[in-house]
Coordinates of C-alpha atoms in Angstrom, one line a residue:
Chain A
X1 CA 156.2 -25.0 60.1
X2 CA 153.6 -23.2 58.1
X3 CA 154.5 -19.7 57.3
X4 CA 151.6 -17.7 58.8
X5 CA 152.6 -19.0 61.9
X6 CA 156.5 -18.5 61.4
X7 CA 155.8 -14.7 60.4
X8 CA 153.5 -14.5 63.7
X9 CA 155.8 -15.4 65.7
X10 CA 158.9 -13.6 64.2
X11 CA 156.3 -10.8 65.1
X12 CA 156.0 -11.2 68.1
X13 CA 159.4 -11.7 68.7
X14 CA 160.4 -8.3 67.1
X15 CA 157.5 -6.6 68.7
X16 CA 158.9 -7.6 72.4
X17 CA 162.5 -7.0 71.3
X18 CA 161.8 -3.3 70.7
X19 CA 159.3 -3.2 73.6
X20 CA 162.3 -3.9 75.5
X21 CA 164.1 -1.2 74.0
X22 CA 161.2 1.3 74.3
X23 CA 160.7 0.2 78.3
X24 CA 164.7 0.6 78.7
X25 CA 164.7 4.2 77.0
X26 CA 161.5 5.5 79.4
X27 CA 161.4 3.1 82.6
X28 CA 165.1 2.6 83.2
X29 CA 166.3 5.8 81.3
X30 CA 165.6 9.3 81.2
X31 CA 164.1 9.7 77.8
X32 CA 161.1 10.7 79.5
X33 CA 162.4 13.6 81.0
X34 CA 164.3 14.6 78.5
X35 CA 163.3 18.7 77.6
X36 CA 162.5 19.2 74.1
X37 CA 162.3 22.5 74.9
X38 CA 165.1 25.1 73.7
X39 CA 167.9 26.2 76.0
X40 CA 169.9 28.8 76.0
X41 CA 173.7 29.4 77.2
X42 CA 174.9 31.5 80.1
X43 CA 178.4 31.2 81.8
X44 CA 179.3 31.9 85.2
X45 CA 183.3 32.1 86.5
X46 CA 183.8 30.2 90.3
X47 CA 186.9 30.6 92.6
X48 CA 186.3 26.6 92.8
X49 CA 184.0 24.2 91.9
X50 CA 185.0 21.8 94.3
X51 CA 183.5 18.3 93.1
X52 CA 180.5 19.7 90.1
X53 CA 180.9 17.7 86.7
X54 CA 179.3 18.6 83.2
X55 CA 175.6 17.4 83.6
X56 CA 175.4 18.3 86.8
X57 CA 172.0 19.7 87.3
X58 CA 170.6 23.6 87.8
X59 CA 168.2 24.1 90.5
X60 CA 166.6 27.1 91.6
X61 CA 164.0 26.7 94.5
X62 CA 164.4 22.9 94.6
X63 CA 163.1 22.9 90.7
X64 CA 165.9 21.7 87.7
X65 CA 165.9 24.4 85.6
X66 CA 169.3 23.2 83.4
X67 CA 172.1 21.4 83.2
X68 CA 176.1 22.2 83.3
X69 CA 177.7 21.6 79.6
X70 CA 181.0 22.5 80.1
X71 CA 183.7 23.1 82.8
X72 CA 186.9 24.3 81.8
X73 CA 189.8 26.6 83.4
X74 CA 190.3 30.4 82.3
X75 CA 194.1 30.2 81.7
X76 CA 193.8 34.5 82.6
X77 CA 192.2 34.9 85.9
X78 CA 192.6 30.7 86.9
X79 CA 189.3 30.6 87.4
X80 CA 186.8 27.7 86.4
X81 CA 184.4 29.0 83.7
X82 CA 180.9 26.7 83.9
X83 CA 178.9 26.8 81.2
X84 CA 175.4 25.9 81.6
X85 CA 172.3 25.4 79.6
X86 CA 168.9 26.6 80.8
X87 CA 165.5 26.1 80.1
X88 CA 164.0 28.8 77.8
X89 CA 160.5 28.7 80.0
X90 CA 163.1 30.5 82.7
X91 CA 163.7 34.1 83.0
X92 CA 166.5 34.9 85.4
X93 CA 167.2 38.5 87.0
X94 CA 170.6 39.7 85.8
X95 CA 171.9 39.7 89.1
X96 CA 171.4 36.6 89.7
X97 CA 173.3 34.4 92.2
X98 CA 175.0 31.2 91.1
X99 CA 176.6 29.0 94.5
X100 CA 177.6 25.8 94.2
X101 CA 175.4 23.4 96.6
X102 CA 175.8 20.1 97.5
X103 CA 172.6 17.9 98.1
X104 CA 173.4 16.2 101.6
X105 CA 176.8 16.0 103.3
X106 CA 178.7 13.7 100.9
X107 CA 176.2 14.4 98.3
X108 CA 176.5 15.0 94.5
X109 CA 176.9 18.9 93.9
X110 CA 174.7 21.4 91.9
X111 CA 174.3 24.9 91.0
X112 CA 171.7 26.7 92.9
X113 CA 170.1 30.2 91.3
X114 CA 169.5 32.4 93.3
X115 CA 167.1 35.0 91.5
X116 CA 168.4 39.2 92.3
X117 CA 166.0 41.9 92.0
X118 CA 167.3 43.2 88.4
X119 CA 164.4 44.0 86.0
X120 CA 166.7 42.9 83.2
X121 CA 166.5 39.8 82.4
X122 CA 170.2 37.3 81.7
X123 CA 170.7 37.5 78.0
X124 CA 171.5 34.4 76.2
X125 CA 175.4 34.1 76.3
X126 CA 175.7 36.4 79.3
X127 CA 177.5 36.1 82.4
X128 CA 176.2 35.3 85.6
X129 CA 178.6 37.5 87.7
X130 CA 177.5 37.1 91.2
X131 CA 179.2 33.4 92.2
X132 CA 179.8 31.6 95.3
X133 CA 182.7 28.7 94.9
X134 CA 182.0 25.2 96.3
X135 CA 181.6 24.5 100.0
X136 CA 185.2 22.3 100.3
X137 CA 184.9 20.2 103.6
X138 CA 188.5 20.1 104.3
X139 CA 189.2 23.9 104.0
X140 CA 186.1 23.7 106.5
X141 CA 188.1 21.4 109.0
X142 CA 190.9 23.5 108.3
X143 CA 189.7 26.4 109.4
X144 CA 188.4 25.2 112.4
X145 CA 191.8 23.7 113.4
X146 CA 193.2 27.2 112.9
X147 CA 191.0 29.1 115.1
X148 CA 190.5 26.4 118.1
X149 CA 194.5 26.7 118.1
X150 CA 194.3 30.5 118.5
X151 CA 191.9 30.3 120.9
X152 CA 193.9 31.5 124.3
X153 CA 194.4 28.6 126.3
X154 CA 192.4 28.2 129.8
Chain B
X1 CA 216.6 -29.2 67.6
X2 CA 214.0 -29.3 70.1
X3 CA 214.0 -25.3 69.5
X4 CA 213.9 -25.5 66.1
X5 CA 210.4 -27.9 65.7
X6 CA 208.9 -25.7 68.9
X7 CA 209.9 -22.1 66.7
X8 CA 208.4 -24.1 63.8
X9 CA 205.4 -25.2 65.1
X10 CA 204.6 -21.3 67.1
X11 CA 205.4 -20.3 63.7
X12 CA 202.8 -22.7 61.8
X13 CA 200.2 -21.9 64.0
X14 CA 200.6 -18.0 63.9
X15 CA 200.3 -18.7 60.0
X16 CA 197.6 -20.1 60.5
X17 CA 195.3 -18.5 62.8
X18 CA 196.5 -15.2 60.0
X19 CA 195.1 -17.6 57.7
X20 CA 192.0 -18.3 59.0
X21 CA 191.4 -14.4 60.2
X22 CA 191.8 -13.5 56.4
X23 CA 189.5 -16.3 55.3
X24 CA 187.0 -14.9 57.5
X25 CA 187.1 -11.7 56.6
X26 CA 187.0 -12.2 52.8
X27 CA 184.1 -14.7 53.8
X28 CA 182.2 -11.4 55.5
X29 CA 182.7 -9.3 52.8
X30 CA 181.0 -12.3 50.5
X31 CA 178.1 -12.5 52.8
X32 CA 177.8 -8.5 52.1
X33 CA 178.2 -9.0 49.0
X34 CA 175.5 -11.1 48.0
X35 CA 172.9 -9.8 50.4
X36 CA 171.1 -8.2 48.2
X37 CA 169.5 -11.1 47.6
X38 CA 168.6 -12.4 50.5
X39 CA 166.9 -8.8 51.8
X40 CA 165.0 -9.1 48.2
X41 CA 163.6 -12.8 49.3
X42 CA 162.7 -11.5 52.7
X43 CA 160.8 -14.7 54.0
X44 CA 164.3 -16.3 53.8
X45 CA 165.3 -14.0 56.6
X46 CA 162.4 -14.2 58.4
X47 CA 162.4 -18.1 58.6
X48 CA 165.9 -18.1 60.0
X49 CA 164.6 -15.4 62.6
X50 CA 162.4 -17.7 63.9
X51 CA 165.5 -20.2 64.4
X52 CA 168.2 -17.7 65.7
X53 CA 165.7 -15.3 67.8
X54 CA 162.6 -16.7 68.9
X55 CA 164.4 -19.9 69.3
X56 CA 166.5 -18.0 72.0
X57 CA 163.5 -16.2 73.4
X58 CA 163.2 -18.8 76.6
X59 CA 166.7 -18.8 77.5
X60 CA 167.2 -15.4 77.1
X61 CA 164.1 -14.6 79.2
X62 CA 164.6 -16.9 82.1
X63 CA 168.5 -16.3 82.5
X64 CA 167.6 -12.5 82.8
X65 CA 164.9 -13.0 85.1
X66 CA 168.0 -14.9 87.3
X67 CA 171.1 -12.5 86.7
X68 CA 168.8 -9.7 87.8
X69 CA 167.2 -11.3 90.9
X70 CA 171.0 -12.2 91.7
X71 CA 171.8 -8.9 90.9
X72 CA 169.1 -7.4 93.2
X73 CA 170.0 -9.3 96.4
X74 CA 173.8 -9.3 96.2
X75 CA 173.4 -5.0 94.9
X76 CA 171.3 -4.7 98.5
X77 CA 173.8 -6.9 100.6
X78 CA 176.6 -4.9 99.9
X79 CA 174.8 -1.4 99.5
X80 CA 173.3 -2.2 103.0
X81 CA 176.9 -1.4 104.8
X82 CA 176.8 1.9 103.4
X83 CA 173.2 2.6 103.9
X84 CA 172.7 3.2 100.8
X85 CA 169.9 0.2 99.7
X86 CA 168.0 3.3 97.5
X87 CA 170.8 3.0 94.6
X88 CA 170.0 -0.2 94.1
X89 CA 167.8 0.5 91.0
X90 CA 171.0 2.3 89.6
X91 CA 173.5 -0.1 90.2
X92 CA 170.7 -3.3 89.3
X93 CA 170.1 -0.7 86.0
X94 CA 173.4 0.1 84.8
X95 CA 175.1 -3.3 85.7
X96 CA 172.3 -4.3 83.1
X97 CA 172.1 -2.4 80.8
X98 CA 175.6 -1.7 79.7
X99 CA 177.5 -5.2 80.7
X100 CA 175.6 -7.8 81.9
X101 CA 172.9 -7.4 79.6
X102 CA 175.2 -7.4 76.0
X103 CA 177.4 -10.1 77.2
X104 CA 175.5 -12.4 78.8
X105 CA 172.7 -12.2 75.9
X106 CA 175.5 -12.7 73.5
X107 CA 177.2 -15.7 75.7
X108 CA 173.8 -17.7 75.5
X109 CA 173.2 -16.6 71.6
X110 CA 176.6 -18.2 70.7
X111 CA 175.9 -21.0 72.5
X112 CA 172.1 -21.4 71.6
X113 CA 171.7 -20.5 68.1
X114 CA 175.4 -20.2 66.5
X115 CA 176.1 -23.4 67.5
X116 CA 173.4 -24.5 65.5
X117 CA 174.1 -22.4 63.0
X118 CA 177.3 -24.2 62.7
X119 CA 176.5 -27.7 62.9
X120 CA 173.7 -26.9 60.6
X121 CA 176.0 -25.9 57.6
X122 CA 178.6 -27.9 58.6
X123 CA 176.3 -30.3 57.9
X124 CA 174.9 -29.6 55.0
X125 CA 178.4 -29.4 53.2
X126 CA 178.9 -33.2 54.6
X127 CA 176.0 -34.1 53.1
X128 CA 177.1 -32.3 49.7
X129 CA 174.2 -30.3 49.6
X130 CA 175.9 -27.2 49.5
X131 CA 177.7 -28.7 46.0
X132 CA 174.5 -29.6 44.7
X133 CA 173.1 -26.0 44.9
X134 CA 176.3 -24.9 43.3
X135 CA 175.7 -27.6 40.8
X136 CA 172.1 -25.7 40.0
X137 CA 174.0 -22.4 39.8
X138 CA 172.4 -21.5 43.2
X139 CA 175.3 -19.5 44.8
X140 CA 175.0 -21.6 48.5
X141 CA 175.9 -18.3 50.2
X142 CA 173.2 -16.1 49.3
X143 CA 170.9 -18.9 49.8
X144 CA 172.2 -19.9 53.2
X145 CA 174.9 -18.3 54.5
X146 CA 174.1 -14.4 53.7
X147 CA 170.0 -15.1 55.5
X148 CA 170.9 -16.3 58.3
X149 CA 173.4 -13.5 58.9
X150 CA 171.6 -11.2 58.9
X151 CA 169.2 -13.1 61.0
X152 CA 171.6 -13.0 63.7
X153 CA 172.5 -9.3 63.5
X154 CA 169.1 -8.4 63.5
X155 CA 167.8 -10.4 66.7
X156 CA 170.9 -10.2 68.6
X157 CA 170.1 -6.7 70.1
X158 CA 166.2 -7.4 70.6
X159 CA 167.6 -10.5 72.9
X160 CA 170.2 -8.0 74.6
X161 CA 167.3 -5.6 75.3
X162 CA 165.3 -8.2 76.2
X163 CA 167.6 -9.4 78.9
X164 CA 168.3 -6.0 80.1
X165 CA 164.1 -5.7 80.7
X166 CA 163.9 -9.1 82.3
X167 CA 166.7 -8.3 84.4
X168 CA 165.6 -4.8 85.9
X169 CA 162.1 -6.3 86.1
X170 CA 163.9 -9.5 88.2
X171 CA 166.2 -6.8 90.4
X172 CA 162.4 -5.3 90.9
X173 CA 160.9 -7.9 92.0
X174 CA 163.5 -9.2 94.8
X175 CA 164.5 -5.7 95.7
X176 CA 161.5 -4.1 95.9
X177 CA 158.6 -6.9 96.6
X178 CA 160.6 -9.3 98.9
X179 CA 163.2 -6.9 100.5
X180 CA 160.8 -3.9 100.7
X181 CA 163.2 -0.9 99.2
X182 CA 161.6 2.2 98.7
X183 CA 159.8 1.4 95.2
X184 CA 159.7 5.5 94.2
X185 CA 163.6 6.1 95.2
X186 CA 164.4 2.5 93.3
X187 CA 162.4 3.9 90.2
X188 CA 163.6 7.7 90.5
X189 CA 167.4 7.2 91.5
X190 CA 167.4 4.8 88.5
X191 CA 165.5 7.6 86.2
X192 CA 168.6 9.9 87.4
X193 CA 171.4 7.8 86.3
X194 CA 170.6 5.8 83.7
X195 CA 171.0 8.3 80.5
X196 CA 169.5 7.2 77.2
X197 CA 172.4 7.8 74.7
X198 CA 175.1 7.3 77.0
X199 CA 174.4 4.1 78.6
X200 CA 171.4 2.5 76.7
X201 CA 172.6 3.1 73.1
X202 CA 175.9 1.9 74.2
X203 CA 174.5 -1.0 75.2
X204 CA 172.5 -1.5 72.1
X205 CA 175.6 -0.7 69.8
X206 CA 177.5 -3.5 72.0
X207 CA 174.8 -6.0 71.5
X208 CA 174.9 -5.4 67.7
X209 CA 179.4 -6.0 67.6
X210 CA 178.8 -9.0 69.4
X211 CA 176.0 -10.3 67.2
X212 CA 178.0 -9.5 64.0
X213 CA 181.1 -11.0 65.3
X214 CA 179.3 -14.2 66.8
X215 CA 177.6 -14.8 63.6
X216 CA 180.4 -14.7 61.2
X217 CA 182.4 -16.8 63.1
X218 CA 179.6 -19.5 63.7
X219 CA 179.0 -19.0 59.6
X220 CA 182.6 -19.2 59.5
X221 CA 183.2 -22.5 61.1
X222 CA 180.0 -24.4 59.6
X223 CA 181.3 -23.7 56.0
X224 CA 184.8 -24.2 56.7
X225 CA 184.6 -27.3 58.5
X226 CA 185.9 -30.7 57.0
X227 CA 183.2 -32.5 55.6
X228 CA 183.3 -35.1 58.1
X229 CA 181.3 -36.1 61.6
X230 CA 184.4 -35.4 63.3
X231 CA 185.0 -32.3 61.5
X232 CA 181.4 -31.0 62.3
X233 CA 181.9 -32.0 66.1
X234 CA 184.8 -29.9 66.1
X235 CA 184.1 -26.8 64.0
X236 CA 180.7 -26.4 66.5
X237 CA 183.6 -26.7 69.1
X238 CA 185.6 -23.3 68.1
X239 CA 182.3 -21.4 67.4
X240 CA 181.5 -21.6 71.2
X241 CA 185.2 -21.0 72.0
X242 CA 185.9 -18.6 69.6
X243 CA 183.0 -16.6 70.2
X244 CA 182.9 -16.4 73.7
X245 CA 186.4 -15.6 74.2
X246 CA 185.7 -12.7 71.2
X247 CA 182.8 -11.3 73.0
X248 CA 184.8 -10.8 76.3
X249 CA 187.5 -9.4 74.9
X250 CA 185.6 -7.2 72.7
X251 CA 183.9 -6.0 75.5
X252 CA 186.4 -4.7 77.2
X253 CA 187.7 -2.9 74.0
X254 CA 184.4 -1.7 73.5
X255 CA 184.1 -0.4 77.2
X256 CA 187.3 1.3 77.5
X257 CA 186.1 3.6 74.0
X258 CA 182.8 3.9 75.6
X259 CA 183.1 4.6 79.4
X260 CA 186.9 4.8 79.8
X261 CA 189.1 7.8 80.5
X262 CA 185.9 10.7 80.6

């Protein structure tokens, strides 16, 4: 075969090999809405985080505004410290309130901001001290056992 | 006595195969060797592209086109029970992208073009054409072997990213415009768990092992084999073997350090 056509095809080939790539990376994956933006780091410590995982995503009013990067136990108080990075386009209140959500009944789980009235703002490394732990369906049922049994019987 | 020749022969063939692994790997590191050259005579490279990779294209195409149509209607059979026919994008997606597409791409590549590859040196040693470049002081492997290596890495994960495209674009096309799921949620829930580095560059990194490893053993078995019809028919043989069996078990390894235990 004569080589102009061999290099156009090679070409071509190459050129829908990484068109491939490029449509896996924005179509299929999330390097689209990937934030070049900067983050920065706050921490927050639950009673229990019931089912949240690192990446788990931040929302406050229904928007993402971060992502969890790190869960890990405080071996001191036995509490779960979550680490999470926000969005530097987001100012939050210092008293802000972090709960743990979970989107639908069986849903995956995410950490809801709930924005205080503080005029200072949360400082990059600070603590968000104001937690609620996660909503854990069989304490729920538990708890419900409990009091229909104390209920006085008719 | 029986014992002793069965011992003997386990023994021979564990010798062997020790043999042949060591062979192989002294062969790689002469193909690295020597490429240099072939990178410096780029058209060399680029001719045996054409073979290896656009050669491949059909195949690879169409069978992705299939697996993910396959993929689309038995993903919204089962997610159906659990009414949960949304997450069929994701599972279509990541079924794709970081098994299906790697393995199968690089099932079909051994079978398509190292096959070749193999009968085509094996070949050219029967024919003593590899001595008679030897005999012009033209070293046969950076004139043959070392191009057409590098070949084979190269296209190896265009075709796995390829298949991948095809596939999601097949899953699409039964899910969506013949079963009628939701095209956003199939789009978005996909979007939301398919991440870049960890599932797509995995992929990627899988399709480029399995090309390596197909490649040197297709190389492997064409210059190895006896110089003989028979010896051809049979080296061509182990490359599909050898390969395949290679790629699924370096699959798993590969999975179990990428996705395992986190």
């Amino acid at each position: 075969m004569e080589r102009t056509t061999l290099d156009l095809w090679v070409g071509i080939f190459v050129v829908a090999g990484i068109a491939a790539l490029v449509m896996l990376a924005m179509k299929v994956g999330n390097l689209s809405t990937y934030n070049v933006s900067e983050t920065y780091q706050v921490h927050a410590y639950f009673d229990n985080i019931g089912g949240l995982k690192p990446k788990a995503s931040i929302k406050s009013a229904g928007v993402l505004v971060g992502r969890v990067t790190e869960i890990t136990l405080d071996s001191t108080t036995y509490k779960a410290k979550v680490t999470m990075s926000l969005d530097k386009r987001y100012q939050f209140p210092k008293d802000t309130f972090a709960n743990i959500n979970t989107a639908g009944l069986l849903g995956e789980q995410y950490i809801g901001l709930n924005p205080g009235g503080d005029t200072e703002n949360l400082a990059p490394n600070g603590e968000i001290k104001r937690t609620q732990s996660a909503m854990v369906l069989e304490d729920l049922i538990g708890k419900f056992i409990y009091s229909k049994a104390e209920e006085p019987a008719k | 006595m029986a014992i002793v020749s069965a011992l003997r022969g386990i023994g021979r063939r564990t010798v062997d195969t020790v043999w042949r692994i060591g062979l192989a790997t002294r062969f790689f590191g002469l193909i690295l060797f020597h490429s240099g050259n072939s990178f410096r005579r780029f058209h060399l490279i680029i001719k045996e592209l054409f073979s290896t990779g656009v050669m491949s294209l059909i195949i690879i195409v169409v069978a992705g086109l299939f697996v993910g149509m396959v993929l689309g209607l038995q993903g919204y059979e089962t997610l159906k029970r659990y009414g949960s026919e949304s997450a069929l994008g994701v599972m279509v997606a990541l079924g794709l992208v970081r098994e299906l597409g790697p393995v199968v791409a690089a099932l079909l590549f051994a079978s398509r073009a190292g096959s070749a590859m193999t009968a085509e040196i094996g070949l050219m040693k029967a024919t003593e054409q590899v001595s008679a470049m030897e005999m012009m002081a033209v070293n046969p492997i950076a004139r043959i072997v070392a191009p057409r290596f590098w070949a084979g890495v190269i296209s190896m994960p265009l075709l796995a990213a390829l298949f991948s495209a095809m596939g999601v674009f097949g899953g699409y096309f039964v899910g969506v415009v013949q079963i009628g799921v939701d095209e956003g949620s199939f789009w978005s829930q996909m979007q939301a768990a398919v991440d870049f580095k960890h599932d797509v560059m995995n992929g990627v990194l899988k399709s480029f092992v399995f090309g390596t490893v197909v490649t040197i053993i297709a190389l492997f078995e064409g210059y190895d084999a006896p110089p003989t019809a028979e010896g051809v028919s049979g080296a061509t043989t182990r490359t599909v073997v050898t390969s395949s069996l290679a790629i699924l078990m370096l699959d798993f390894i590969l999975t179990a350090m990428m996705f395992g235990g986190s």
